[in-house]
PDB file of C-alpha atoms in Angstrom:
ATOM      1  CA  UNK A   1     -15.843  45.093 -24.036  1.00  0.00           C
ATOM      2  CA  UNK A   2     -15.797  41.317 -23.287  1.00  0.00           C
ATOM      3  CA  UNK A   3     -14.803  40.145 -19.834  1.00  0.00           C
ATOM      4  CA  UNK A   4     -11.544  38.227 -19.668  1.00  0.00           C
ATOM      5  CA  UNK A   5     -11.583  35.062 -17.620  1.00  0.00           C
ATOM      6  CA  UNK A   6      -8.177  34.015 -16.347  1.00  0.00           C
ATOM      7  CA  UNK A   7      -7.640  30.336 -15.561  1.00  0.00           C
ATOM      8  CA  UNK A   8      -4.158  29.054 -14.771  1.00  0.00           C
ATOM      9  CA  UNK A   9      -2.671  25.914 -13.306  1.00  0.00           C
ATOM     10  CA  UNK A  10       0.814  26.147 -11.835  1.00  0.00           C
ATOM     11  CA  UNK A  11       2.620  22.809 -11.884  1.00  0.00           C
ATOM     12  CA  UNK A  12       6.029  21.755 -10.625  1.00  0.00           C
ATOM     13  CA  UNK A  13       7.929  20.058  -7.838  1.00  0.00           C
ATOM     14  CA  UNK A  14       7.819  21.162  -4.206  1.00  0.00           C
ATOM     15  CA  UNK A  15       9.900  24.261  -3.610  1.00  0.00           C
ATOM     16  CA  UNK A  16       9.772  25.400  -7.240  1.00  0.00           C
ATOM     17  CA  UNK A  17       7.961  28.640  -6.400  1.00  0.00           C
ATOM     18  CA  UNK A  18       4.453  27.707  -7.529  1.00  0.00           C
ATOM     19  CA  UNK A  19       2.763  29.073  -4.431  1.00  0.00           C
ATOM     20  CA  UNK A  20       4.868  32.212  -4.232  1.00  0.00           C
ATOM     21  CA  UNK A  21       4.298  33.109  -7.864  1.00  0.00           C
ATOM     22  CA  UNK A  22       0.626  32.105  -7.787  1.00  0.00           C
ATOM     23  CA  UNK A  23      -0.037  34.448  -4.862  1.00  0.00           C
ATOM     24  CA  UNK A  24       1.756  37.335  -6.570  1.00  0.00           C
ATOM     25  CA  UNK A  25      -0.049  36.875  -9.897  1.00  0.00           C
ATOM     26  CA  UNK A  26      -3.401  36.330  -8.186  1.00  0.00           C
ATOM     27  CA  UNK A  27      -3.087  39.728  -6.516  1.00  0.00           C
ATOM     28  CA  UNK A  28      -2.306  41.420  -9.840  1.00  0.00           C
ATOM     29  CA  UNK A  29      -5.166  39.682 -11.675  1.00  0.00           C
ATOM     30  CA  UNK A  30      -7.620  39.923  -8.741  1.00  0.00           C
ATOM     31  CA  UNK A  31      -8.435  36.206  -8.855  1.00  0.00           C
ATOM     32  CA  UNK A  32      -8.096  33.629  -6.077  1.00  0.00           C
ATOM     33  CA  UNK A  33      -4.994  31.498  -5.677  1.00  0.00           C
ATOM     34  CA  UNK A  34      -6.208  28.027  -4.790  1.00  0.00           C
ATOM     35  CA  UNK A  35      -4.077  25.205  -3.438  1.00  0.00           C
ATOM     36  CA  UNK A  36      -5.437  21.795  -2.548  1.00  0.00           C
ATOM     37  CA  UNK A  37      -3.655  21.918   0.806  1.00  0.00           C
ATOM     38  CA  UNK A  38      -5.441  25.145   1.713  1.00  0.00           C
ATOM     39  CA  UNK A  39      -8.867  23.879   0.684  1.00  0.00           C
ATOM     40  CA  UNK A  40      -8.291  20.541   2.453  1.00  0.00           C
ATOM     41  CA  UNK A  41      -7.456  22.432   5.670  1.00  0.00           C
ATOM     42  CA  UNK A  42     -10.497  24.688   5.175  1.00  0.00           C
ATOM     43  CA  UNK A  43     -12.856  21.727   4.749  1.00  0.00           C
ATOM     44  CA  UNK A  44     -11.372  20.012   7.819  1.00  0.00           C
ATOM     45  CA  UNK A  45     -11.673  23.155   9.965  1.00  0.00           C
ATOM     46  CA  UNK A  46     -15.298  23.675   8.836  1.00  0.00           C
ATOM     47  CA  UNK A  47     -16.094  20.120   9.858  1.00  0.00           C
ATOM     48  CA  UNK A  48     -17.788  19.421   6.533  1.00  0.00           C
ATOM     49  CA  UNK A  49     -18.540  15.882   5.361  1.00  0.00           C
ATOM     50  CA  UNK A  50     -15.772  16.204   2.778  1.00  0.00           C
ATOM     51  CA  UNK A  51     -13.461  17.574   5.448  1.00  0.00           C
ATOM     52  CA  UNK A  52     -14.073  14.531   7.651  1.00  0.00           C
ATOM     53  CA  UNK A  53     -13.185  12.252   4.737  1.00  0.00           C
ATOM     54  CA  UNK A  54      -9.980  14.179   3.988  1.00  0.00           C
ATOM     55  CA  UNK A  55      -9.003  14.248   7.662  1.00  0.00           C
ATOM     56  CA  UNK A  56      -9.423  10.477   7.995  1.00  0.00           C
ATOM     57  CA  UNK A  57      -7.257   9.850   4.920  1.00  0.00           C
ATOM     58  CA  UNK A  58      -4.525  12.246   6.029  1.00  0.00           C
ATOM     59  CA  UNK A  59      -4.445  10.850   9.567  1.00  0.00           C
ATOM     60  CA  UNK A  60      -3.689   7.455   8.022  1.00  0.00           C
ATOM     61  CA  UNK A  61      -0.750   9.002   6.162  1.00  0.00           C
ATOM     62  CA  UNK A  62      -2.398   8.353   2.799  1.00  0.00           C
ATOM     63  CA  UNK A  63      -2.889  10.560  -0.240  1.00  0.00           C
ATOM     64  CA  UNK A  64      -6.351  11.986  -0.830  1.00  0.00           C
ATOM     65  CA  UNK A  65      -7.970  10.158  -3.772  1.00  0.00           C
ATOM     66  CA  UNK A  66      -8.496  11.821  -7.125  1.00  0.00           C
ATOM     67  CA  UNK A  67     -12.281  11.558  -6.729  1.00  0.00           C
ATOM     68  CA  UNK A  68     -12.327  13.258  -3.329  1.00  0.00           C
ATOM     69  CA  UNK A  69      -9.808  15.901  -4.419  1.00  0.00           C
ATOM     70  CA  UNK A  70     -11.860  16.610  -7.540  1.00  0.00           C
ATOM     71  CA  UNK A  71     -15.048  17.027  -5.477  1.00  0.00           C
ATOM     72  CA  UNK A  72     -13.369  19.521  -3.170  1.00  0.00           C
ATOM     73  CA  UNK A  73     -11.743  21.468  -6.009  1.00  0.00           C
ATOM     74  CA  UNK A  74     -15.040  21.611  -7.952  1.00  0.00           C
ATOM     75  CA  UNK A  75     -16.820  22.937  -4.865  1.00  0.00           C
ATOM     76  CA  UNK A  76     -14.153  25.623  -4.443  1.00  0.00           C
ATOM     77  CA  UNK A  77     -14.250  26.661  -8.108  1.00  0.00           C
ATOM     78  CA  UNK A  78     -18.035  27.153  -7.927  1.00  0.00           C
ATOM     79  CA  UNK A  79     -17.653  29.996  -5.427  1.00  0.00           C
ATOM     80  CA  UNK A  80     -18.364  33.509  -6.696  1.00  0.00           C
ATOM     81  CA  UNK A  81     -14.782  34.746  -6.244  1.00  0.00           C
ATOM     82  CA  UNK A  82     -13.590  32.239  -8.882  1.00  0.00           C
ATOM     83  CA  UNK A  83     -16.134  33.305 -11.522  1.00  0.00           C
ATOM     84  CA  UNK A  84     -13.644  35.684 -13.163  1.00  0.00           C
ATOM     85  CA  UNK A  85     -10.856  33.132 -12.991  1.00  0.00           C
ATOM     86  CA  UNK A  86      -8.414  31.428 -10.673  1.00  0.00           C
ATOM     87  CA  UNK A  87      -4.888  30.154 -10.279  1.00  0.00           C
ATOM     88  CA  UNK A  88      -4.612  26.539  -9.174  1.00  0.00           C
ATOM     89  CA  UNK A  89      -1.406  25.862  -7.289  1.00  0.00           C
ATOM     90  CA  UNK A  90      -0.310  22.221  -7.615  1.00  0.00           C
ATOM     91  CA  UNK A  91      -3.571  20.860  -9.015  1.00  0.00           C
ATOM     92  CA  UNK A  92      -4.018  18.750 -11.063  1.00  0.00           C
ATOM     93  CA  UNK A  93      -1.466  16.162  -9.889  1.00  0.00           C
ATOM     94  CA  UNK A  94      -2.647  13.214 -11.964  1.00  0.00           C
ATOM     95  CA  UNK A  95      -4.146  12.490 -15.361  1.00  0.00           C
ATOM     96  CA  UNK A  96      -7.630  11.801 -13.908  1.00  0.00           C
ATOM     97  CA  UNK A  97      -7.498  15.169 -12.113  1.00  0.00           C
ATOM     98  CA  UNK A  98      -6.403  16.914 -15.333  1.00  0.00           C
ATOM     99  CA  UNK A  99      -9.214  15.264 -17.280  1.00  0.00           C
ATOM    100  CA  UNK A 100     -11.715  16.281 -14.610  1.00  0.00           C
ATOM    101  CA  UNK A 101     -10.518  19.895 -14.674  1.00  0.00           C
ATOM    102  CA  UNK A 102     -10.695  19.953 -18.483  1.00  0.00           C
ATOM    103  CA  UNK A 103     -14.303  18.737 -18.289  1.00  0.00           C
ATOM    104  CA  UNK A 104     -15.141  21.719 -16.062  1.00  0.00           C
ATOM    105  CA  UNK A 105     -13.036  24.378 -17.795  1.00  0.00           C
ATOM    106  CA  UNK A 106     -11.714  23.506 -21.253  1.00  0.00           C
ATOM    107  CA  UNK A 107      -9.595  26.659 -21.541  1.00  0.00           C
ATOM    108  CA  UNK A 108      -6.982  26.549 -18.794  1.00  0.00           C
ATOM    109  CA  UNK A 109      -3.388  27.663 -19.250  1.00  0.00           C
ATOM    110  CA  UNK A 110      -0.673  25.590 -17.570  1.00  0.00           C
ATOM    111  CA  UNK A 111       2.683  26.899 -16.412  1.00  0.00           C
ATOM    112  CA  UNK A 112       5.358  24.365 -15.470  1.00  0.00           C
ATOM    113  CA  UNK A 113       8.010  25.328 -12.925  1.00  0.00           C
ATOM    114  CA  UNK A 114      11.118  23.211 -13.366  1.00  0.00           C
ATOM    115  CA  UNK A 115      13.643  22.507 -10.637  1.00  0.00           C
ATOM    116  CA  UNK A 116      16.247  19.821 -10.077  1.00  0.00           C
ATOM    117  CA  UNK A 117      15.630  17.256  -7.343  1.00  0.00           C
ATOM    118  CA  UNK A 118      18.667  18.515  -5.427  1.00  0.00           C
ATOM    119  CA  UNK A 119      17.464  22.117  -5.491  1.00  0.00           C
ATOM    120  CA  UNK A 120      13.931  21.075  -4.534  1.00  0.00           C
ATOM    121  CA  UNK A 121      15.253  19.185  -1.495  1.00  0.00           C
ATOM    122  CA  UNK A 122      17.473  22.109  -0.498  1.00  0.00           C
ATOM    123  CA  UNK A 123      14.558  24.556  -0.671  1.00  0.00           C
ATOM    124  CA  UNK A 124      12.087  22.327   1.172  1.00  0.00           C
ATOM    125  CA  UNK A 125      14.596  21.534   3.945  1.00  0.00           C
ATOM    126  CA  UNK A 126      14.735  25.240   4.837  1.00  0.00           C
ATOM    127  CA  UNK A 127      10.956  25.810   4.643  1.00  0.00           C
ATOM    128  CA  UNK A 128       8.935  26.339   7.827  1.00  0.00           C
ATOM    129  CA  UNK A 129       5.184  26.610   8.397  1.00  0.00           C
ATOM    130  CA  UNK A 130       3.520  28.463  11.262  1.00  0.00           C
ATOM    131  CA  UNK A 131       1.473  25.975  13.284  1.00  0.00           C
ATOM    132  CA  UNK A 132      -1.043  28.684  14.239  1.00  0.00           C
ATOM    133  CA  UNK A 133      -1.808  30.499  10.975  1.00  0.00           C
ATOM    134  CA  UNK A 134      -0.303  28.265   8.272  1.00  0.00           C
ATOM    135  CA  UNK A 135       1.994  30.992   6.918  1.00  0.00           C
ATOM    136  CA  UNK A 136       5.020  29.625   5.088  1.00  0.00           C
ATOM    137  CA  UNK A 137       8.511  30.920   5.806  1.00  0.00           C
ATOM    138  CA  UNK A 138      11.973  30.133   4.488  1.00  0.00           C
ATOM    139  CA  UNK A 139      15.054  30.367   6.660  1.00  0.00           C
ATOM    140  CA  UNK A 140      17.065  32.086   3.892  1.00  0.00           C
ATOM    141  CA  UNK A 141      14.547  33.959   1.730  1.00  0.00           C
ATOM    142  CA  UNK A 142      11.659  34.847   4.042  1.00  0.00           C
ATOM    143  CA  UNK A 143      12.468  34.376   7.733  1.00  0.00           C
ATOM    144  CA  UNK A 144       9.600  34.499  10.221  1.00  0.00           C
TER     145      UNK A 144
END
């Protein structure tokens, strides 16, 4: 029986449920849920060369470039736990990132989460993140 490789990208505005749904589906499919924010924080905490670059950009209040983001994502997708598939949460965010991902994995399924701007703002305004562990909470739906 052939092995199924599952590759998804979850796209949508902040607060649309990408991360929540990606985590749930990743558990069912036994593949990693990968968000750029998580892998940026991981690289920074490891003190890697890429992490130092990301940290410098973020401390300046800038967005991490497509090239640097692509390098970090490619490194993460080469790990053994992603061999059977993955769910990317919020990546790609630009056409160059999408083209880069397609060059690595031509068969990726995209799911778009739609949400109005007003609803996105309402959801994000009630979101909280634990400063110690990075866990995300919501004052209405998932209190700490």
